[in-house]
Amino acid sequence: MTLRTILTYSEGSPDASSAIRLFRAEAELPPLKESDVAVQFLASPVTPQDLLVIAGRYPVKPSHKHEHLAIPGYDGVCRVTAVGSKVTALQPGDHAVPSRHGLGTWRSHAVVDSSALVKVPRELDSVAASSLKMGAVVAWLLLEEQDGLGPGDWIVQNAASGVIGQFVAQLARLRGLNTLSVVRDREDVESVRQRLLDLGASVVMTEAELETCQGQVPCLDGKRVVLALDSVFGEPGKRLVGVLTPGASYINYGSLGGADGELRLSQKDLFWKHIKFTNFRLSAVLAAYDQNQFADLLDWLSRCFLQGQLRVPEVDLVHLSRAEDPERLARDTLAKATAQERVGHKRQVFVFE
Ligand SMILES: NC(=O)c1ccc[n+]([C@@H]2O[C@H](COP(=O)([O-])OP(=O)(O)OC[C@H]3O[C@@H](n4cnc5c(N)ncnc54)[C@H](OP(=O)(O)O)[C@@H]3O)[C@@H](O)[C@H]2O)c1
C-alpha cells in the first residue's frame, strides 16, 4: 500500500485557490495494461497555463480525473516505477516528462499510457526537468518561429524575469543573438537586472525606462531588432513594437496583462514598418512535431543543462507531503500564483516526496 496524493479542481472557477481539492488515500498499484506505465511524480510546477486551465480559459482540457474531478498540471517530471509487458521505451527507474498537454501532474502517483511520456536523463535536476516542456521548449520554439535569425540580431521581450523569459535570454545567447529583456518596475530592480545579465540578457530595462526612451533606445541605435516576444499585450506589448526595425516580427504568446488587453498600433507600426504580427501556441506547434523530434529537442535541452549551458530558474519548492494540512498549503500556493500584482514572485513547484 502506498500513500497517494491527488489534486483536483472543479472546472471553470476563476479562483484557482478555492477550486482546488486534495485527496489522500492508501492504495495498491492497479494491474497494468500492456502499454501502461506506473510513475511517481518528483516535481510538478504551477505554470500560468495551469491557472488558465483551472479558470476554464485554456483550449486543451485535462485528460485524467479522480472521483469525477479533473486533475490539473501540464508539466513535471516523474520516475517510472513499473511498466506493462509491451513497454520498451521506458524502464523502472527512468525519469520522464509529459509528451503532450493534459497529463495531470499534480499528483504523487499515476498510471498512464507510455505514449504520454518522454524519457529524460535521470541525472537531470528535477526542477530543470520539470521546466523543460513549458519553459525551455517554449523559449526554443519561439526563437525558431522567426526565419533567418542570425548572430548579432537583437530580440526584445517582456515579462523577462519569468521562466520562459529567462530561457529565451539563455538560448538566444547560445545562438549568438542579443536580447533586450524588459521587466516590470520594482524596488530591487538592480538585483533582477544583474541576475538576468548573468543569465545572458544583453540589456535589461524596466517598463518605465523603456517608456522614457519613446522607442529611441540608445543601445539599439543602428541595430537589427528583428523579433519581439510579447507575453503581456496592451501597453507593454506596444512598447516592444516601438523598438522593432522595419520588417521585424512580433509574436504574442501570452496575456499576462489581462485577457481583455488591447494593442493600439500607429499607422507607422502597422503599414510603414511592415511588422509581421503573429501568435504562438505550444500545443499547435507541437502537434506538427513527431515524437522523435520532440524527444531529440528534450535531449538537447537536457544536455545543455547538464553541461552548464542552461541554468535552472529559481523556484519555491512546495512540499505537500510534509505539510500538516496539505490542502491548505495547495490553496495558499495557488493564491500566491494568481496574485499578479505581486512583483518578483518565483515559480512554485509541488514536490510529493
Ligand atoms: N502560447 C503558449 O503556448 C504558451 C506556453 C507556455 C506559456 N505561455 C505564456 O507565457 C507567459 C510566461 O509564462 P512563464 O511560464 O514564463 O510564466 P512565469 O514564470 O510565471 O513568469 C511570468 C512573469 O511575468 C511577470 N508578470 C506577471 N504579470 C505581469 C504583467 N501584468 N505584466 C508584465 N509582467 C508580468 C512576472 O514577473 P515579475 O513579477 O518579476 O514581474 C512573472 O514571474 C504566460 O503568459 C504563459 O501563459 C504561453
Tab-separated table of C-alpha atoms and ligand atoms in Angstrom:
chain	number	residue	atom	x	y	z
A	1	MET	CA	0.000	0.000	0.000
A	2	THR	CA	1.257	3.482	-0.877
A	3	LEU	CA	0.012	6.852	0.330
A	4	ARG	CA	-1.188	8.761	-2.727
A	5	THR	CA	-1.879	12.497	-3.021
A	6	ILE	CA	-4.052	13.866	-5.826
A	7	LEU	CA	-5.027	17.461	-6.519
A	8	THR	CA	-8.234	18.055	-8.467
A	9	TYR	CA	-10.397	21.047	-9.294
A	10	SER	CA	-13.946	21.975	-10.213
A	11	GLU	CA	-13.848	23.232	-13.794
A	12	GLY	CA	-14.390	26.833	-14.803
A	13	SER	CA	-13.664	28.516	-11.484
A	14	PRO	CA	-11.943	31.900	-11.860
A	15	ASP	CA	-10.401	31.428	-8.401
A	16	ALA	CA	-7.875	28.587	-8.579
A	17	SER	CA	-7.293	28.621	-4.837
A	18	SER	CA	-10.888	27.827	-3.902
A	19	ALA	CA	-11.414	25.455	-6.875
A	20	ILE	CA	-8.747	23.016	-5.733
A	21	ARG	CA	-9.369	19.848	-3.693
A	22	LEU	CA	-6.786	17.455	-2.354
A	23	PHE	CA	-7.404	13.724	-1.911
A	24	ARG	CA	-5.130	11.453	0.113
A	25	ALA	CA	-5.503	7.708	0.366
A	26	GLU	CA	-3.550	4.490	0.798
A	27	ALA	CA	-3.891	2.446	-2.397
A	28	GLU	CA	-2.382	-0.572	-4.148
A	29	LEU	CA	-0.846	-0.233	-7.609
A	30	PRO	CA	-3.626	-1.286	-10.012
A	31	PRO	CA	-2.832	-4.055	-12.543
A	32	LEU	CA	-1.031	-2.529	-15.543
A	33	LYS	CA	-2.294	-2.912	-19.111
A	34	GLU	CA	0.400	-3.894	-21.614
A	35	SER	CA	1.228	-0.305	-22.695
A	36	ASP	CA	0.793	1.245	-19.212
A	37	VAL	CA	3.466	2.855	-17.104
A	38	ALA	CA	3.223	3.473	-13.343
A	39	VAL	CA	5.021	6.617	-12.231
A	40	GLN	CA	5.783	8.706	-9.188
A	41	PHE	CA	5.916	12.478	-9.752
A	42	LEU	CA	9.051	14.202	-8.466
A	43	ALA	CA	8.339	17.863	-9.287
A	44	SER	CA	5.210	19.456	-10.755
A	45	PRO	CA	5.271	23.208	-11.393
A	46	VAL	CA	2.370	25.638	-11.172
A	47	THR	CA	2.515	27.450	-14.530
A	48	PRO	CA	0.356	30.289	-15.887
A	49	GLN	CA	-1.114	27.664	-18.255
A	50	ASP	CA	-2.328	25.571	-15.315
A	51	LEU	CA	-4.123	28.619	-13.922
A	52	LEU	CA	-5.804	29.202	-17.300
A	53	VAL	CA	-6.874	25.535	-17.370
A	54	ILE	CA	-8.456	25.798	-13.908
A	55	ALA	CA	-10.174	29.041	-14.921
A	56	GLY	CA	-11.666	27.210	-17.941
A	57	ARG	CA	-9.794	29.532	-20.321
A	58	TYR	CA	-7.451	27.010	-21.937
A	59	PRO	CA	-8.478	25.022	-25.031
A	60	VAL	CA	-6.757	21.743	-24.042
A	61	LYS	CA	-8.605	20.088	-21.127
A	62	PRO	CA	-7.079	17.648	-18.595
A	63	SER	CA	-7.106	14.026	-19.751
A	64	HIS	CA	-7.361	12.410	-16.297
A	65	LYS	CA	-9.932	12.516	-13.500
A	66	HIS	CA	-10.206	11.382	-9.903
A	67	GLU	CA	-13.652	10.996	-8.314
A	68	HIS	CA	-15.084	12.703	-11.456
A	69	LEU	CA	-12.922	15.793	-10.888
A	70	ALA	CA	-10.212	16.864	-13.359
A	71	ILE	CA	-6.551	16.557	-12.344
A	72	PRO	CA	-4.555	19.698	-13.279
A	73	GLY	CA	-0.836	20.047	-14.003
A	74	TYR	CA	0.564	20.041	-17.549
A	75	ASP	CA	4.295	19.915	-16.813
A	76	GLY	CA	6.507	17.995	-14.425
A	77	VAL	CA	8.907	15.125	-14.134
A	78	CYS	CA	8.240	11.619	-12.866
A	79	ARG	CA	10.135	8.433	-12.045
A	80	VAL	CA	8.927	5.217	-13.660
A	81	THR	CA	8.164	2.555	-11.035
A	82	ALA	CA	6.691	-0.247	-13.181
A	83	VAL	CA	5.925	-0.883	-16.851
A	84	GLY	CA	3.413	-3.020	-18.750
A	85	SER	CA	4.508	-6.071	-20.754
A	86	LYS	CA	4.718	-4.291	-24.143
A	87	VAL	CA	6.553	-1.126	-22.994
A	88	THR	CA	10.101	-0.881	-24.373
A	89	ALA	CA	10.820	2.871	-24.412
A	90	LEU	CA	10.768	3.182	-20.600
A	91	GLN	CA	12.103	1.048	-17.750
A	92	PRO	CA	11.650	1.233	-13.966
A	93	GLY	CA	13.971	3.933	-12.619
A	94	ASP	CA	13.805	6.083	-15.789
A	95	HIS	CA	12.751	9.713	-15.493
A	96	ALA	CA	10.195	11.126	-17.928
A	97	VAL	CA	8.218	14.275	-18.755
A	98	PRO	CA	4.789	14.684	-20.393
A	99	SER	CA	4.737	14.346	-24.169
A	100	ARG	CA	1.583	16.453	-24.507
A	101	HIS	CA	-0.780	18.715	-22.560
A	102	GLY	CA	-3.310	17.327	-20.091
A	103	LEU	CA	-1.347	14.639	-18.217
A	104	GLY	CA	-2.390	15.744	-14.724
A	105	THR	CA	0.960	16.090	-12.975
A	106	TRP	CA	-0.363	17.479	-9.680
A	107	ARG	CA	-0.456	14.070	-8.028
A	108	SER	CA	2.087	11.844	-6.359
A	109	HIS	CA	1.402	8.711	-8.438
A	110	ALA	CA	-0.228	7.854	-11.745
A	111	VAL	CA	-0.738	5.067	-14.233
A	112	VAL	CA	-0.640	6.414	-17.797
A	113	ASP	CA	-0.110	5.145	-21.309
A	114	SER	CA	3.598	5.043	-22.173
A	115	SER	CA	2.977	7.311	-25.194
A	116	ALA	CA	2.114	10.123	-22.759
A	117	LEU	CA	5.732	10.286	-21.555
A	118	VAL	CA	9.163	11.045	-22.981
A	119	LYS	CA	12.317	9.839	-21.257
A	120	VAL	CA	14.821	12.416	-19.956
A	121	PRO	CA	18.234	11.793	-18.353
A	122	ARG	CA	17.975	10.517	-14.759
A	123	GLU	CA	20.844	12.731	-13.659
A	124	LEU	CA	18.986	15.886	-14.746
A	125	ASP	CA	17.916	18.048	-11.789
A	126	SER	CA	14.171	17.601	-11.102
A	127	VAL	CA	13.368	21.316	-11.292
A	128	ALA	CA	15.219	21.591	-14.612
A	129	ALA	CA	13.353	18.569	-15.987
A	130	SER	CA	10.029	19.934	-14.725
A	131	SER	CA	10.587	23.208	-16.588
A	132	LEU	CA	11.604	21.654	-19.900
A	133	LYS	CA	8.274	21.431	-21.705
A	134	MET	CA	6.506	24.646	-20.634
A	135	GLY	CA	9.747	26.611	-20.243
A	136	ALA	CA	12.843	25.774	-22.255
A	137	VAL	CA	10.925	24.137	-25.123
A	138	VAL	CA	8.617	27.162	-25.456
A	139	ALA	CA	11.597	29.541	-25.459
A	140	TRP	CA	13.409	27.469	-28.093
A	141	LEU	CA	10.363	27.217	-30.345
A	142	LEU	CA	9.646	30.944	-30.042
A	143	LEU	CA	13.141	31.652	-31.362
A	144	GLU	CA	12.599	29.067	-34.131
A	145	GLU	CA	9.405	30.838	-35.275
A	146	GLN	CA	11.459	33.621	-36.865
A	147	ASP	CA	13.256	32.525	-40.047
A	148	GLY	CA	16.781	33.689	-40.617
A	149	LEU	CA	17.651	34.822	-37.073
A	150	GLY	CA	21.411	35.132	-37.060
A	151	PRO	CA	24.296	36.077	-34.781
A	152	GLY	CA	24.246	39.749	-33.901
A	153	ASP	CA	20.479	40.137	-34.382
A	154	TRP	CA	18.525	41.638	-31.482
A	155	ILE	CA	15.316	40.415	-29.965
A	156	VAL	CA	13.182	42.234	-27.400
A	157	GLN	CA	10.966	40.547	-24.844
A	158	ASN	CA	8.784	41.489	-21.890
A	159	ALA	CA	7.999	39.553	-18.671
A	160	ALA	CA	11.697	38.727	-18.959
A	161	SER	CA	12.092	37.690	-15.307
A	162	GLY	CA	9.671	34.777	-15.833
A	163	VAL	CA	10.740	31.215	-16.534
A	164	ILE	CA	10.275	31.461	-20.314
A	165	GLY	CA	11.929	34.896	-20.388
A	166	GLN	CA	14.984	33.518	-18.588
A	167	PHE	CA	15.239	30.635	-21.056
A	168	VAL	CA	14.811	32.989	-24.031
A	169	ALA	CA	17.778	35.074	-22.851
A	170	GLN	CA	19.919	31.976	-22.270
A	171	LEU	CA	19.061	30.222	-25.531
A	172	ALA	CA	19.398	33.456	-27.520
A	173	ARG	CA	22.910	33.870	-26.128
A	174	LEU	CA	23.751	30.291	-27.167
A	175	ARG	CA	22.686	31.241	-30.707
A	176	GLY	CA	24.709	34.456	-30.762
A	177	LEU	CA	21.631	36.687	-30.520
A	178	ASN	CA	21.322	39.782	-28.349
A	179	THR	CA	18.370	40.264	-26.035
A	180	LEU	CA	16.796	43.390	-24.638
A	181	SER	CA	14.882	41.983	-21.688
A	182	VAL	CA	12.131	44.142	-20.216
A	183	VAL	CA	10.880	43.607	-16.669
A	184	ARG	CA	8.214	45.225	-14.541
A	185	ASP	CA	9.316	48.097	-12.302
A	186	ARG	CA	10.229	47.093	-8.743
A	187	GLU	CA	12.228	48.230	-5.765
A	188	ASP	CA	15.068	45.718	-6.169
A	189	VAL	CA	15.479	46.321	-9.876
A	190	GLU	CA	19.302	46.165	-9.772
A	191	SER	CA	19.329	42.623	-8.381
A	192	VAL	CA	16.938	41.307	-11.058
A	193	ARG	CA	18.861	43.242	-13.715
A	194	GLN	CA	22.139	41.628	-12.623
A	195	ARG	CA	20.577	38.156	-12.427
A	196	LEU	CA	19.244	38.395	-15.993
A	197	LEU	CA	22.518	39.848	-17.320
A	198	ASP	CA	24.346	36.912	-15.695
A	199	LEU	CA	21.986	34.527	-17.473
A	200	GLY	CA	22.742	36.034	-20.863
A	201	ALA	CA	20.488	39.048	-21.456
A	202	SER	CA	22.441	41.793	-23.273
A	203	VAL	CA	20.475	44.679	-21.764
A	204	VAL	CA	17.769	44.725	-19.080
A	205	MET	CA	15.325	47.636	-18.813
A	206	THR	CA	12.224	48.256	-16.775
A	207	GLU	CA	8.918	49.144	-18.430
A	208	ALA	CA	9.316	52.737	-17.130
A	209	GLU	CA	12.849	53.032	-18.548
A	210	LEU	CA	11.638	51.798	-21.937
A	211	GLU	CA	8.685	54.181	-21.837
A	212	THR	CA	11.039	57.116	-21.173
A	213	CYS	CA	13.015	56.263	-24.325
A	214	GLN	CA	9.889	56.605	-26.524
A	215	GLY	CA	11.210	53.962	-28.963
A	216	GLN	CA	14.735	55.509	-29.157
A	217	VAL	CA	16.750	53.086	-27.002
A	218	PRO	CA	20.421	54.194	-27.224
A	219	CYS	CA	21.869	50.641	-27.168
A	220	LEU	CA	19.611	49.647	-30.093
A	221	ASP	CA	20.656	52.548	-32.308
A	222	GLY	CA	21.583	51.152	-35.737
A	223	LYS	CA	20.927	47.547	-34.671
A	224	ARG	CA	18.681	44.944	-36.331
A	225	VAL	CA	15.848	44.452	-33.837
A	226	VAL	CA	14.122	41.670	-35.707
A	227	LEU	CA	11.876	39.936	-33.196
A	228	ALA	CA	9.621	40.935	-30.301
A	229	LEU	CA	8.370	38.234	-27.925
A	230	ASP	CA	5.347	39.525	-26.046
A	231	SER	CA	3.567	37.649	-23.275
A	232	VAL	CA	1.840	40.665	-21.703
A	233	PHE	CA	-0.001	42.527	-24.524
A	234	GLY	CA	-1.515	46.029	-24.040
A	235	GLU	CA	0.884	48.926	-23.362
A	236	PRO	CA	3.925	46.702	-22.599
A	237	GLY	CA	3.349	44.993	-25.966
A	238	LYS	CA	3.131	48.343	-27.736
A	239	ARG	CA	6.447	49.427	-26.209
A	240	LEU	CA	8.118	46.402	-27.826
A	241	VAL	CA	6.620	47.277	-31.231
A	242	GLY	CA	8.133	50.748	-30.865
A	243	VAL	CA	11.738	49.474	-30.918
A	244	LEU	CA	11.408	46.999	-33.812
A	245	THR	CA	13.159	47.693	-37.109
A	246	PRO	CA	11.186	47.528	-40.384
A	247	GLY	CA	10.287	44.002	-41.493
A	248	ALA	CA	10.576	42.567	-37.969
A	249	SER	CA	8.178	40.044	-36.409
A	250	TYR	CA	6.089	40.447	-33.296
A	251	ILE	CA	4.964	37.235	-31.630
A	252	ASN	CA	2.370	37.304	-28.882
A	253	TYR	CA	2.331	34.161	-26.742
A	254	GLY	CA	0.592	35.244	-23.541
A	255	SER	CA	-1.742	37.772	-21.958
A	256	LEU	CA	-0.258	38.366	-18.509
A	257	GLY	CA	-1.596	41.928	-18.641
A	258	GLY	CA	-5.181	40.609	-18.653
A	259	ALA	CA	-7.467	38.783	-21.064
A	260	ASP	CA	-9.092	41.972	-22.356
A	261	GLY	CA	-5.895	43.905	-23.184
A	262	GLU	CA	-5.664	45.944	-26.381
A	263	LEU	CA	-2.653	46.600	-28.574
A	264	ARG	CA	-3.009	50.100	-30.000
A	265	LEU	CA	-0.850	50.467	-33.093
A	266	SER	CA	0.073	53.536	-35.137
A	267	GLN	CA	-0.081	53.696	-38.932
A	268	LYS	CA	3.720	53.625	-38.918
A	269	ASP	CA	3.803	50.406	-36.871
A	270	LEU	CA	1.175	48.699	-38.982
A	271	PHE	CA	1.971	49.748	-42.548
A	272	TRP	CA	5.256	51.605	-42.899
A	273	LYS	CA	7.397	49.252	-40.838
A	274	HIS	CA	5.775	46.093	-42.246
A	275	ILE	CA	5.842	44.362	-38.866
A	276	LYS	CA	4.501	40.811	-39.055
A	277	PHE	CA	2.125	40.157	-36.130
A	278	THR	CA	1.629	36.518	-35.181
A	279	ASN	CA	0.526	34.359	-32.288
A	280	PHE	CA	2.259	31.294	-30.841
A	281	ARG	CA	0.540	28.269	-29.289
A	282	LEU	CA	2.734	25.470	-27.983
A	283	SER	CA	0.045	22.811	-28.459
A	284	ALA	CA	-0.370	23.779	-32.134
A	285	VAL	CA	3.371	23.862	-32.795
A	286	LEU	CA	3.981	20.551	-31.021
A	287	ALA	CA	1.134	18.924	-32.960
A	288	ALA	CA	3.323	19.347	-36.050
A	289	TYR	CA	6.300	17.700	-34.293
A	290	ASP	CA	6.678	13.948	-34.338
A	291	GLN	CA	7.534	12.173	-31.091
A	292	ASN	CA	11.168	11.582	-32.131
A	293	GLN	CA	11.719	15.245	-32.992
A	294	PHE	CA	10.290	16.271	-29.630
A	295	ALA	CA	12.440	13.688	-27.814
A	296	ASP	CA	15.540	14.979	-29.639
A	297	LEU	CA	14.732	18.560	-28.619
A	298	LEU	CA	14.276	17.494	-24.970
A	299	ASP	CA	17.516	15.546	-25.136
A	300	TRP	CA	19.454	18.537	-26.494
A	301	LEU	CA	17.990	20.903	-23.891
A	302	SER	CA	18.723	18.357	-21.130
A	303	ARG	CA	22.343	18.170	-22.245
A	304	CYS	CA	22.526	21.988	-22.198
A	305	PHE	CA	21.508	21.821	-18.512
A	306	LEU	CA	23.939	19.006	-17.732
A	307	GLN	CA	26.826	20.822	-19.451
A	308	GLY	CA	26.065	24.059	-17.590
A	309	GLN	CA	24.938	25.980	-20.692
A	310	LEU	CA	21.422	26.423	-19.297
A	311	ARG	CA	20.663	27.392	-15.724
A	312	VAL	CA	17.635	26.243	-13.762
A	313	PRO	CA	15.240	29.067	-12.853
A	314	GLU	CA	14.928	29.920	-9.171
A	315	VAL	CA	11.747	28.351	-7.811
A	316	ASP	CA	9.982	27.815	-4.488
A	317	LEU	CA	9.517	24.139	-3.674
A	318	VAL	CA	6.149	23.311	-2.080
A	319	HIS	CA	6.489	20.052	-0.111
A	320	LEU	CA	2.902	18.820	0.027
A	321	SER	CA	3.724	15.507	1.699
A	322	ARG	CA	5.426	17.232	4.630
A	323	ALA	CA	2.530	19.634	5.337
A	324	GLU	CA	0.164	19.143	8.272
A	325	ASP	CA	-2.685	20.465	6.128
A	326	PRO	CA	-1.621	19.813	2.502
A	327	GLU	CA	-4.910	21.068	1.022
A	328	ARG	CA	-4.455	24.402	2.822
A	329	LEU	CA	-0.855	24.588	1.539
A	330	ALA	CA	-2.015	23.840	-2.034
A	331	ARG	CA	-4.676	26.559	-1.790
A	332	ASP	CA	-2.163	29.096	-0.412
A	333	THR	CA	0.242	28.189	-3.211
A	334	LEU	CA	-2.385	28.860	-5.867
A	335	ALA	CA	-3.457	32.087	-4.174
A	336	LYS	CA	0.168	33.294	-4.417
A	337	ALA	CA	0.472	32.164	-8.029
A	338	THR	CA	-2.627	34.101	-9.071
A	339	ALA	CA	-1.664	37.329	-7.250
A	340	GLN	CA	-0.368	39.068	-10.406
A	341	GLU	CA	0.163	42.360	-8.608
A	342	ARG	CA	2.930	40.722	-6.529
A	343	VAL	CA	6.032	41.650	-8.486
A	344	GLY	CA	9.051	39.335	-8.289
A	345	HIS	CA	7.366	36.096	-7.301
A	346	LYS	CA	9.127	32.835	-8.098
A	347	ARG	CA	7.614	29.849	-9.907
A	348	GLN	CA	6.169	27.389	-7.373
A	349	VAL	CA	6.774	23.681	-7.776
A	350	PHE	CA	4.824	20.932	-5.985
A	351	VAL	CA	7.018	18.188	-4.580
A	352	PHE	CA	5.355	14.975	-3.427
A	353	GLU	CA	8.234	13.005	-1.873
B	1	LIG	N1	1.471	30.364	-26.039
B	1	LIG	C1	1.893	29.276	-25.453
B	1	LIG	O1	1.828	28.171	-25.994
B	1	LIG	C2	2.452	29.381	-24.081
B	1	LIG	C3	3.104	28.297	-23.474
B	1	LIG	C4	3.616	28.468	-22.188
B	1	LIG	C5	3.456	29.712	-21.549
B	1	LIG	N2	2.790	30.704	-22.177
B	1	LIG	C6	2.597	32.008	-21.550
B	1	LIG	O2	3.867	32.592	-21.391
B	1	LIG	C7	3.794	33.564	-20.364
B	1	LIG	C8	5.005	33.427	-19.456
B	1	LIG	O3	4.999	32.137	-18.897
B	1	LIG	P1	6.078	31.721	-17.811
B	1	LIG	O4	5.951	30.265	-17.639
B	1	LIG	O5	7.396	32.323	-18.116
B	1	LIG	O6	5.464	32.427	-16.542
B	1	LIG	P2	6.149	32.835	-15.174
B	1	LIG	O7	7.373	32.036	-14.906
B	1	LIG	O8	5.063	32.869	-14.163
B	1	LIG	O9	6.671	34.291	-15.475
B	1	LIG	C9	5.884	35.329	-15.875
B	1	LIG	C10	6.474	36.564	-15.240
B	1	LIG	O10	5.866	37.679	-15.825
B	1	LIG	C11	5.824	38.730	-14.904
B	1	LIG	N3	4.473	39.265	-14.964
B	1	LIG	C12	3.362	38.820	-14.339
B	1	LIG	N4	2.311	39.609	-14.620
B	1	LIG	C13	2.791	40.568	-15.431
B	1	LIG	C14	2.208	41.703	-16.046
B	1	LIG	N5	0.918	42.009	-15.853
B	1	LIG	N6	2.995	42.492	-16.805
B	1	LIG	C15	4.301	42.198	-17.005
B	1	LIG	N7	4.914	41.143	-16.430
B	1	LIG	C16	4.163	40.342	-15.670
B	1	LIG	C17	6.159	38.155	-13.538
B	1	LIG	O11	7.486	38.548	-13.216
B	1	LIG	P3	7.766	39.743	-12.171
B	1	LIG	O12	6.845	39.510	-11.032
B	1	LIG	O13	9.215	39.540	-11.863
B	1	LIG	O14	7.480	40.987	-12.927
B	1	LIG	C18	6.116	36.657	-13.769
B	1	LIG	O15	7.055	35.969	-12.995
B	1	LIG	C19	2.450	33.336	-19.667
B	1	LIG	O16	1.553	34.295	-20.155
B	1	LIG	C20	2.030	31.974	-20.154
B	1	LIG	O17	0.631	31.823	-20.161
B	1	LIG	C21	2.299	30.573	-23.413
